[in-house]
Coordinates of C-alpha atoms in Angstrom, one line a residue:
Chain A
X32 CA -3.5 47.9 192.6
X33 CA 0.2 48.0 192.1
X34 CA 0.3 51.8 192.8
X35 CA -1.4 51.4 196.1
X36 CA 0.8 48.6 197.0
X37 CA 4.0 50.5 196.4
X38 CA 2.7 53.5 198.3
X39 CA 1.9 51.3 201.3
X40 CA 5.3 49.7 201.1
X41 CA 7.0 53.0 201.1
X42 CA 5.1 54.3 204.1
X43 CA 5.3 51.2 206.2
X44 CA 8.8 49.9 206.0
X45 CA 11.0 50.5 203.1
X46 CA 10.7 54.3 203.3
X47 CA 12.5 54.6 206.6
X48 CA 15.4 52.3 205.8
X49 CA 18.6 52.8 204.0
X50 CA 18.8 50.8 200.9
X51 CA 22.0 50.2 199.0
X52 CA 22.0 51.0 195.3
X53 CA 21.7 47.5 194.2
X54 CA 19.9 48.2 191.0
X55 CA 20.6 45.6 188.4
X56 CA 21.3 42.9 191.0
X57 CA 18.2 41.1 189.9
X58 CA 18.2 39.6 186.5
X59 CA 15.1 40.3 184.3
X60 CA 12.5 42.7 185.5
X61 CA 9.5 40.8 184.1
X62 CA 8.7 37.1 184.5
X63 CA 5.8 37.0 186.9
X64 CA 5.6 33.9 189.1
X65 CA 7.2 31.5 186.8
X66 CA 10.8 31.6 186.2
X67 CA 11.7 33.7 189.2
X68 CA 12.4 30.7 191.2
X69 CA 15.5 30.1 189.2
X70 CA 16.9 33.4 190.4
X71 CA 16.9 32.6 194.1
X72 CA 20.6 33.0 194.1
X73 CA 20.5 36.6 193.0
X74 CA 18.2 37.6 195.8
X75 CA 20.0 35.7 198.4
X76 CA 23.3 37.2 197.3
X77 CA 21.7 40.7 197.5
X78 CA 20.7 40.1 201.1
X79 CA 24.1 40.8 202.4
X80 CA 24.7 44.1 200.7
X81 CA 21.5 45.9 201.2
X82 CA 19.1 44.7 198.5
X83 CA 17.8 46.8 195.7
X84 CA 16.2 50.2 195.7
X85 CA 12.5 50.8 196.3
X86 CA 11.9 50.8 192.6
X87 CA 13.3 47.3 192.6
X88 CA 11.0 45.8 195.1
X89 CA 8.3 44.8 192.7
X90 CA 10.7 42.3 191.2
X91 CA 11.6 40.4 194.2
X92 CA 8.5 40.5 196.4
X93 CA 7.2 37.2 195.2
X94 CA 10.6 35.5 195.0
X95 CA 10.9 32.6 197.3
X96 CA 14.1 32.9 199.2
X97 CA 13.8 29.9 201.5
X98 CA 11.4 27.1 202.3
X99 CA 10.9 25.7 205.8
X100 CA 8.5 22.9 206.5
X101 CA 6.4 23.8 203.4
X102 CA 6.4 27.4 204.3
X103 CA 7.7 29.6 201.5
X104 CA 9.3 32.8 202.7
X105 CA 9.6 35.4 200.0
X106 CA 11.7 38.5 199.9
X107 CA 9.0 40.8 201.1
X108 CA 8.2 38.7 204.1
X109 CA 11.8 38.9 205.0
X110 CA 11.9 42.6 204.5
X111 CA 9.0 43.0 207.0
X112 CA 11.1 41.3 209.6
X113 CA 14.3 43.1 208.8
X114 CA 12.9 46.6 208.7
X115 CA 10.7 46.6 211.8
X116 CA 7.6 46.2 209.7
X117 CA 4.2 44.7 210.3
X118 CA 4.4 40.9 210.2
X119 CA 2.2 39.0 207.8
X120 CA 0.7 35.6 207.8
X121 CA 3.7 33.9 206.3
X122 CA 6.0 35.1 209.1
X123 CA 3.6 34.1 211.8
X124 CA 3.3 30.7 210.1
X125 CA 7.0 30.4 210.0
X126 CA 7.6 31.5 213.6
X127 CA 5.0 29.1 215.0
X128 CA 6.4 26.2 212.9
X129 CA 9.8 26.9 214.5
X130 CA 8.5 26.9 218.0
X131 CA 6.5 23.7 217.3
X132 CA 9.7 22.0 216.1
X133 CA 11.4 23.0 219.4
X134 CA 8.5 21.7 221.7
X135 CA 9.3 19.1 224.2
X136 CA 7.5 15.8 223.5
X137 CA 5.4 15.9 226.6
X138 CA 4.2 19.4 225.6
X139 CA 3.6 18.4 222.0
X140 CA 1.2 15.7 223.3
X141 CA -1.2 18.2 224.8
X142 CA -0.8 21.3 222.6
X143 CA -2.0 21.9 219.1
X144 CA -0.9 25.0 217.2
X145 CA -3.1 26.2 214.3
X146 CA -1.6 28.2 211.4
X147 CA -3.0 31.6 210.6
X148 CA -4.9 30.4 207.6
X149 CA -7.3 28.0 209.3
X150 CA -9.1 30.5 211.5
X151 CA -9.3 33.2 208.8
X152 CA -10.5 30.6 206.3
X153 CA -13.3 29.5 208.6
X154 CA -14.4 33.1 209.3
X155 CA -14.3 34.1 205.6
X156 CA -15.6 31.1 203.9
X157 CA -17.1 28.8 206.4
X158 CA -16.5 25.2 207.4
X159 CA -16.2 23.8 203.9
X160 CA -12.9 25.5 203.6
X161 CA -11.3 23.5 206.4
X162 CA -13.4 20.3 206.3
X163 CA -10.8 18.4 204.4
X164 CA -8.2 19.4 206.9
X165 CA -10.4 18.3 209.8
X166 CA -11.0 15.0 208.0
X167 CA -7.3 14.4 207.6
X168 CA -6.1 15.5 211.0
X169 CA -9.1 14.4 212.9
X170 CA -10.7 16.4 215.7
X171 CA -7.4 16.2 217.6
X172 CA -6.3 19.4 215.9
X173 CA -8.9 21.3 217.8
X174 CA -9.6 19.3 220.9
X175 CA -6.2 19.2 222.7
X176 CA -5.7 20.5 226.2
X177 CA -4.4 23.7 224.7
X178 CA -5.1 25.1 221.2
X179 CA -3.2 28.1 220.1
X180 CA -4.9 30.2 217.4
X181 CA -3.2 33.2 215.9
X182 CA -6.0 35.7 215.0
X183 CA -5.8 38.6 212.6
X184 CA -8.2 41.4 213.3
X185 CA -9.3 43.6 210.4
X186 CA -5.9 43.2 208.7
X187 CA -4.5 45.6 211.3
X188 CA -3.7 43.6 214.4
X189 CA -2.6 40.2 215.5
X190 CA -3.6 38.5 218.8
X191 CA -3.2 35.0 220.2
X192 CA -6.2 33.0 221.4
X193 CA -5.6 29.9 223.5
X194 CA -8.5 27.5 223.9
X195 CA -8.4 25.5 227.1
X196 CA -11.2 23.1 228.1
X197 CA -12.6 23.4 231.6
X198 CA -15.7 21.3 231.6
X199 CA -17.1 18.0 230.3
X200 CA -15.2 15.0 228.9
X201 CA -13.0 17.3 227.0
X202 CA -11.3 18.6 230.1
X203 CA -10.1 15.1 230.9
X204 CA -8.2 14.6 227.7
X205 CA -4.6 14.2 228.4
X206 CA -3.3 13.8 224.9
X207 CA -4.0 11.3 222.2
X208 CA -2.0 10.8 219.0
X209 CA 0.3 13.6 218.2
X210 CA -1.6 16.1 216.0
X211 CA -0.6 19.6 215.3
X212 CA -1.0 22.0 212.4
X213 CA 2.7 21.5 211.9
X214 CA 4.9 18.5 211.6
X215 CA 6.8 17.8 214.9
X216 CA 9.8 15.5 214.9
X217 CA 7.9 12.5 216.3
X218 CA 5.0 13.1 213.9
X219 CA 7.1 11.9 211.1
X220 CA 7.6 8.6 212.9
X221 CA 4.0 7.7 213.6
X222 CA 2.1 9.5 210.9
X223 CA 0.3 6.3 210.1
X224 CA -0.7 5.9 213.7
X225 CA -2.2 9.3 213.9
X226 CA -4.1 8.7 210.6
X227 CA -5.6 5.6 212.2
X228 CA -6.3 7.6 215.3
X229 CA -8.4 9.9 213.2
X230 CA -10.5 7.1 211.8
X231 CA -11.4 5.4 215.1
X232 CA -12.8 8.2 217.1
X233 CA -15.5 8.2 219.6
X234 CA -18.8 8.5 217.7
X235 CA -22.3 8.2 219.0
X236 CA -21.3 8.0 222.6
X237 CA -23.8 10.2 224.3
X238 CA -22.2 10.2 227.8
X239 CA -20.7 13.5 228.5
X240 CA -20.4 13.0 232.2
X241 CA -23.6 15.1 232.8
X242 CA -21.6 18.3 232.3
X243 CA -21.6 20.7 229.5
X244 CA -18.5 21.0 227.4
X245 CA -17.0 24.3 228.3
X246 CA -13.8 26.0 227.3
X247 CA -12.0 29.1 228.2
X248 CA -10.7 31.2 225.4
X249 CA -7.8 33.2 226.7
X250 CA -7.2 36.3 224.6
X251 CA -3.6 37.4 224.7
X252 CA -3.5 40.8 223.2
X253 CA -0.5 43.1 223.4
X254 CA -2.8 46.1 223.3
X255 CA -5.3 44.9 225.8
X256 CA -3.9 47.1 228.5
X257 CA -5.6 50.1 227.0
X258 CA -8.9 48.5 227.7
X259 CA -8.2 47.6 231.3
X260 CA -8.1 43.9 230.4
X261 CA -11.7 43.8 229.5
X262 CA -12.8 42.1 226.3
X263 CA -13.7 44.5 223.6
X264 CA -16.3 43.9 221.0
X265 CA -13.6 42.7 218.6
X266 CA -12.4 40.2 221.2
X267 CA -16.0 39.0 221.7
X268 CA -16.3 38.5 218.0
X269 CA -13.2 36.4 218.0
X270 CA -14.5 34.3 220.9
X271 CA -17.8 33.8 219.1
X272 CA -16.1 32.7 215.9
X273 CA -13.9 30.2 217.9
X274 CA -17.0 28.9 219.6
X275 CA -18.7 28.4 216.2
X276 CA -15.6 26.7 214.9
X277 CA -15.4 24.3 217.8
X278 CA -19.1 23.4 217.6
X279 CA -18.9 22.8 213.9
X280 CA -15.9 20.5 214.2
X281 CA -17.4 18.7 217.2
X282 CA -20.5 18.0 215.2
X283 CA -18.4 16.1 212.7
X284 CA -15.8 14.5 214.9
X285 CA -17.1 14.3 218.5
X286 CA -20.7 13.4 218.1
X287 CA -21.5 12.7 221.7
X288 CA -20.4 16.0 223.0
X289 CA -23.4 18.2 222.5
X290 CA -23.0 21.9 222.5
X291 CA -19.7 23.5 223.5
X292 CA -19.7 26.8 225.3
X293 CA -16.7 29.2 224.9
X294 CA -16.0 31.7 227.6
X295 CA -13.7 34.6 226.7
X296 CA -11.1 35.8 229.2
X297 CA -8.6 38.6 228.8
X298 CA -5.1 37.9 230.0
X299 CA -2.7 40.4 231.3
X300 CA 0.3 40.4 229.0
X301 CA 3.0 43.0 228.6
X302 CA 2.0 46.0 226.4
X303 CA 3.6 46.4 223.1
X304 CA 5.8 49.5 222.5
X305 CA 5.3 51.3 219.2
X306 CA 2.9 50.4 216.5
X307 CA 4.6 47.5 214.6
X308 CA 5.2 44.7 217.0
X309 CA 2.0 42.9 217.7
X310 CA 2.8 40.0 215.3
X311 CA 6.2 39.6 217.0
X312 CA 4.4 39.7 220.4
X313 CA 2.1 36.9 219.3
X314 CA 5.2 34.8 218.4
X315 CA 6.9 35.7 221.6
X316 CA 3.9 34.8 223.7
X317 CA 3.4 31.5 221.9
X318 CA 7.1 30.7 222.4
X319 CA 7.1 31.2 226.1
X320 CA 3.7 29.5 226.5
X321 CA 4.9 26.4 224.7
X322 CA 7.9 26.2 227.1
X323 CA 5.7 25.6 230.1
X324 CA 1.9 25.4 229.3
X325 CA 1.0 24.3 232.8
X326 CA 2.6 27.4 234.4
X327 CA 0.9 29.8 232.1
X328 CA -2.4 28.0 232.4
X329 CA -2.2 28.8 236.1
X330 CA -1.3 32.4 235.4
X331 CA -4.1 32.8 232.9
X332 CA -6.8 31.6 235.2
X333 CA -8.4 33.8 237.7
X334 CA -5.8 32.9 240.4
X335 CA -2.9 34.4 238.4
X336 CA -4.6 37.5 237.2
X337 CA -4.8 40.9 238.8
X338 CA -1.1 41.2 238.9
X339 CA 0.7 44.4 238.0
X340 CA 2.3 45.3 234.7
X341 CA 5.8 44.5 236.1
X342 CA 4.6 41.0 237.1
X343 CA 3.2 40.5 233.7
X344 CA 6.5 41.5 232.1
X345 CA 8.4 39.1 234.3
X346 CA 6.0 36.2 233.9
X347 CA 5.9 36.5 230.2
X348 CA 9.7 37.1 230.0
X349 CA 9.4 40.4 228.2
X350 CA 13.2 40.8 228.3
X351 CA 13.5 38.1 225.7
X352 CA 11.2 39.9 223.4
X353 CA 13.7 42.5 222.3
X354 CA 15.8 40.3 220.2
X355 CA 13.1 38.0 218.8
X356 CA 13.2 39.7 215.3
X357 CA 16.9 39.1 215.4
X358 CA 16.5 35.4 216.2
X359 CA 14.1 34.9 213.4
X360 CA 16.3 36.8 210.9
X361 CA 19.2 34.7 212.0
X362 CA 17.3 31.5 211.4
X363 CA 16.3 32.5 207.9
X364 CA 19.8 33.7 207.1
X365 CA 21.2 30.4 208.3
X366 CA 18.8 28.5 206.1
X367 CA 19.6 30.6 203.1
X368 CA 23.3 30.1 203.7
X369 CA 22.8 26.4 204.2
X370 CA 20.9 26.2 200.9
X371 CA 23.6 28.1 199.1
X372 CA 26.3 25.8 200.4
X373 CA 24.2 22.8 199.2
X374 CA 23.8 24.4 195.8
X375 CA 27.5 25.2 195.6
X376 CA 28.3 21.6 196.5
X377 CA 26.0 20.2 193.8
X378 CA 27.4 22.5 191.1
Chain B
X184 CA -16.2 6.5 177.0
X185 CA -16.3 5.4 173.4
X186 CA -15.5 6.9 170.1
X187 CA -17.8 6.7 167.2
X188 CA -15.8 3.8 165.8
X189 CA -16.7 1.9 169.0
X190 CA -13.2 1.6 170.4
X191 CA -12.9 2.2 174.1
X192 CA -10.8 5.1 175.0
X193 CA -9.3 5.4 178.5
X194 CA -10.1 8.6 180.3
X195 CA -7.2 10.9 180.5
X196 CA -5.8 10.1 184.0
X197 CA -3.1 12.7 183.8
X198 CA -5.6 15.5 184.2
X199 CA -7.9 16.1 187.2
X200 CA -10.5 18.7 188.1
X201 CA -9.1 21.3 190.4
X202 CA -11.3 23.9 192.0
X203 CA -10.2 27.3 193.2
X204 CA -12.4 29.3 195.5
X205 CA -12.2 32.8 196.8
X206 CA -14.4 34.7 199.1
X207 CA -13.5 37.8 201.0
X208 CA -13.9 41.3 202.0
X209 CA -10.9 43.4 202.5
X210 CA -10.5 47.0 203.8
X211 CA -7.3 48.3 202.4
X212 CA -6.6 51.5 204.1
X213 CA -3.6 53.3 202.7
X214 CA -2.8 56.8 203.9
X215 CA -4.6 58.7 201.2
X216 CA -7.2 56.3 199.8
X217 CA -9.1 53.9 201.9
X218 CA -10.6 51.3 199.6
X219 CA -13.0 48.5 200.2
X220 CA -12.6 45.5 198.0
X221 CA -15.4 43.0 198.2
X222 CA -15.8 39.8 196.3
X223 CA -18.7 37.4 196.2
X224 CA -18.1 33.7 196.5
X225 CA -16.3 32.5 193.5
X226 CA -15.5 28.9 192.7
X227 CA -14.0 27.9 189.4
X228 CA -13.1 24.4 188.3
X229 CA -10.2 23.7 185.9
X230 CA -9.2 20.6 184.2
X231 CA -5.5 20.6 184.8
X232 CA -2.5 18.3 184.5
X233 CA -1.3 16.8 187.7
X234 CA 2.3 17.3 186.9
X235 CA 2.0 20.9 185.7
X236 CA 2.9 23.7 188.2
X237 CA -0.1 25.1 189.9
X238 CA 1.2 28.7 189.6
X239 CA -0.2 29.1 186.1
X240 CA -3.6 27.9 187.2
X241 CA -3.7 30.3 190.0
X242 CA -2.7 33.2 187.8
X243 CA -5.5 32.2 185.4
X244 CA -7.9 32.3 188.3
X245 CA -6.7 35.7 189.4
X246 CA -7.1 37.0 185.9
X247 CA -10.6 35.7 185.7
X248 CA -11.7 37.4 188.9
X249 CA -9.5 40.5 188.2
X250 CA -7.5 40.5 191.4
X251 CA -3.8 40.9 191.6
X252 CA -2.1 37.5 192.2
X253 CA 0.0 38.8 195.1
X254 CA -3.0 39.9 197.1
X255 CA -4.3 36.4 197.5
X256 CA -2.9 33.5 199.5
X257 CA -3.8 30.1 198.1
X258 CA -4.0 27.3 200.6
X259 CA -4.6 23.6 200.3
X260 CA -5.5 21.7 203.5
X261 CA -4.5 24.7 205.5
X262 CA -1.1 25.0 204.0
X263 CA 0.0 27.9 201.9
X264 CA 1.0 27.1 198.4
X265 CA 3.3 29.8 197.1
X266 CA 6.1 27.9 195.4
X267 CA 6.1 28.2 191.7
X268 CA 7.1 24.5 191.2
X269 CA 4.3 23.0 193.3
X270 CA 2.2 20.6 191.3
X271 CA -1.1 18.8 192.2
X272 CA 0.9 15.6 192.5
X273 CA 3.2 17.1 195.2
X274 CA 0.1 18.0 197.2
X275 CA -1.5 14.6 196.6
X276 CA -4.6 16.3 195.3
X277 CA -7.5 14.2 194.0
X278 CA -10.1 14.9 191.4
X279 CA -12.5 17.6 192.5
X280 CA -10.3 19.0 195.3
X281 CA -10.5 22.7 195.9
X282 CA -7.8 25.2 196.6
X283 CA -8.9 28.0 199.0
X284 CA -8.0 31.5 198.3
X285 CA -7.9 34.2 201.0
X286 CA -6.7 37.7 201.2
X287 CA -3.4 38.0 202.9
X288 CA -3.3 39.1 206.5
X289 CA -0.9 41.5 208.3
X290 CA -0.9 43.4 211.5
X291 CA 1.0 45.7 213.6
X292 CA -1.4 47.5 215.9
X293 CA -4.6 49.5 215.9
X294 CA -2.5 52.6 216.3
X295 CA -0.7 54.3 213.5

């Protein structure tokens, strides 16, 4: 498998970049997973002067360069960002964790952001895979006013799905205890409170206001324009899976709710340029959405749609997109520098 | 638990059973050779020390199902565990808990 891997690497991102001749910058070639952690410093030091050659990559691809909120970013994740490559799940996870940290408290109350592993885990292996997570976080993780789900399609494409309730008791939820896939600043204060919140949930209450629980699933796909903003079969599959997921969680945590219906809606978002940036677009869309969910909720519903491509670009602040990779790189480099300073101080 | 001599022996509390599961189908399309990897549901339980780094266990699992370690993400409670030093104690795992493996995801666009 190594051969395939290297071929892929060469084609997708390393091949088109200029690498310094940094051979020999990385200690021992062998060592597998264990032991490489101790050589963080080598890799971090090599960041500044161009890294190693292509032949060197196998050595540092699993080396963890920095850890943020339990997300471990390795050298190859970083290289994807740096060399205009396709983003992987770790980078998506990291970006979303950053935005969640920056959310205003009133937004944090009504939004939940899932990491890329949850949805994929459910699709691949069923509910068992996430049952423990649901037990720990409670249903709040899935039944907020807005639930952001980054979705990977066929290991080729990223898109963002936003679940928004429109009918039934769910639509009335304003917030509840802070629950999100990531730790927010205030989460740390009342972690106990949210744990208790998970235990005392409404069960057996069969009053759903006489209305079916219904949710819109907005599909934000940077390649959706080609399809004339209609849902493709792939999008329908995503919506179906999300519906399954919601129903399965509701059966455990919201017993009175009955069946949940999910209605897929395509949203007009700016079109991506080139073939590498859909992961970055997902991060960008999540970022601007989290700044003002109410505004984008209005835009995404029927009232706001039918606008032109220019309108979409302005609404979703496309001009900010261009330096998003730079922002993420800067954040990682800052963290690496901070860790180096810390280590130097300790030594 | 008792030995033949009748003395009570305390069960070894430093070790717990840790399961690792993996299930997935993965189309790996490189330029020249499109390959389809497909794995059936695999779940293996290990008796493992709480304070020992999980990385070794995960490599053992990968060897058993014959997949390269770097092609799989291992998650516990929806959080990726990729650090070499992480132990079961850090993650507050209990006896019988299962680590979920999934193939890694990436994306750029449908177009090449």
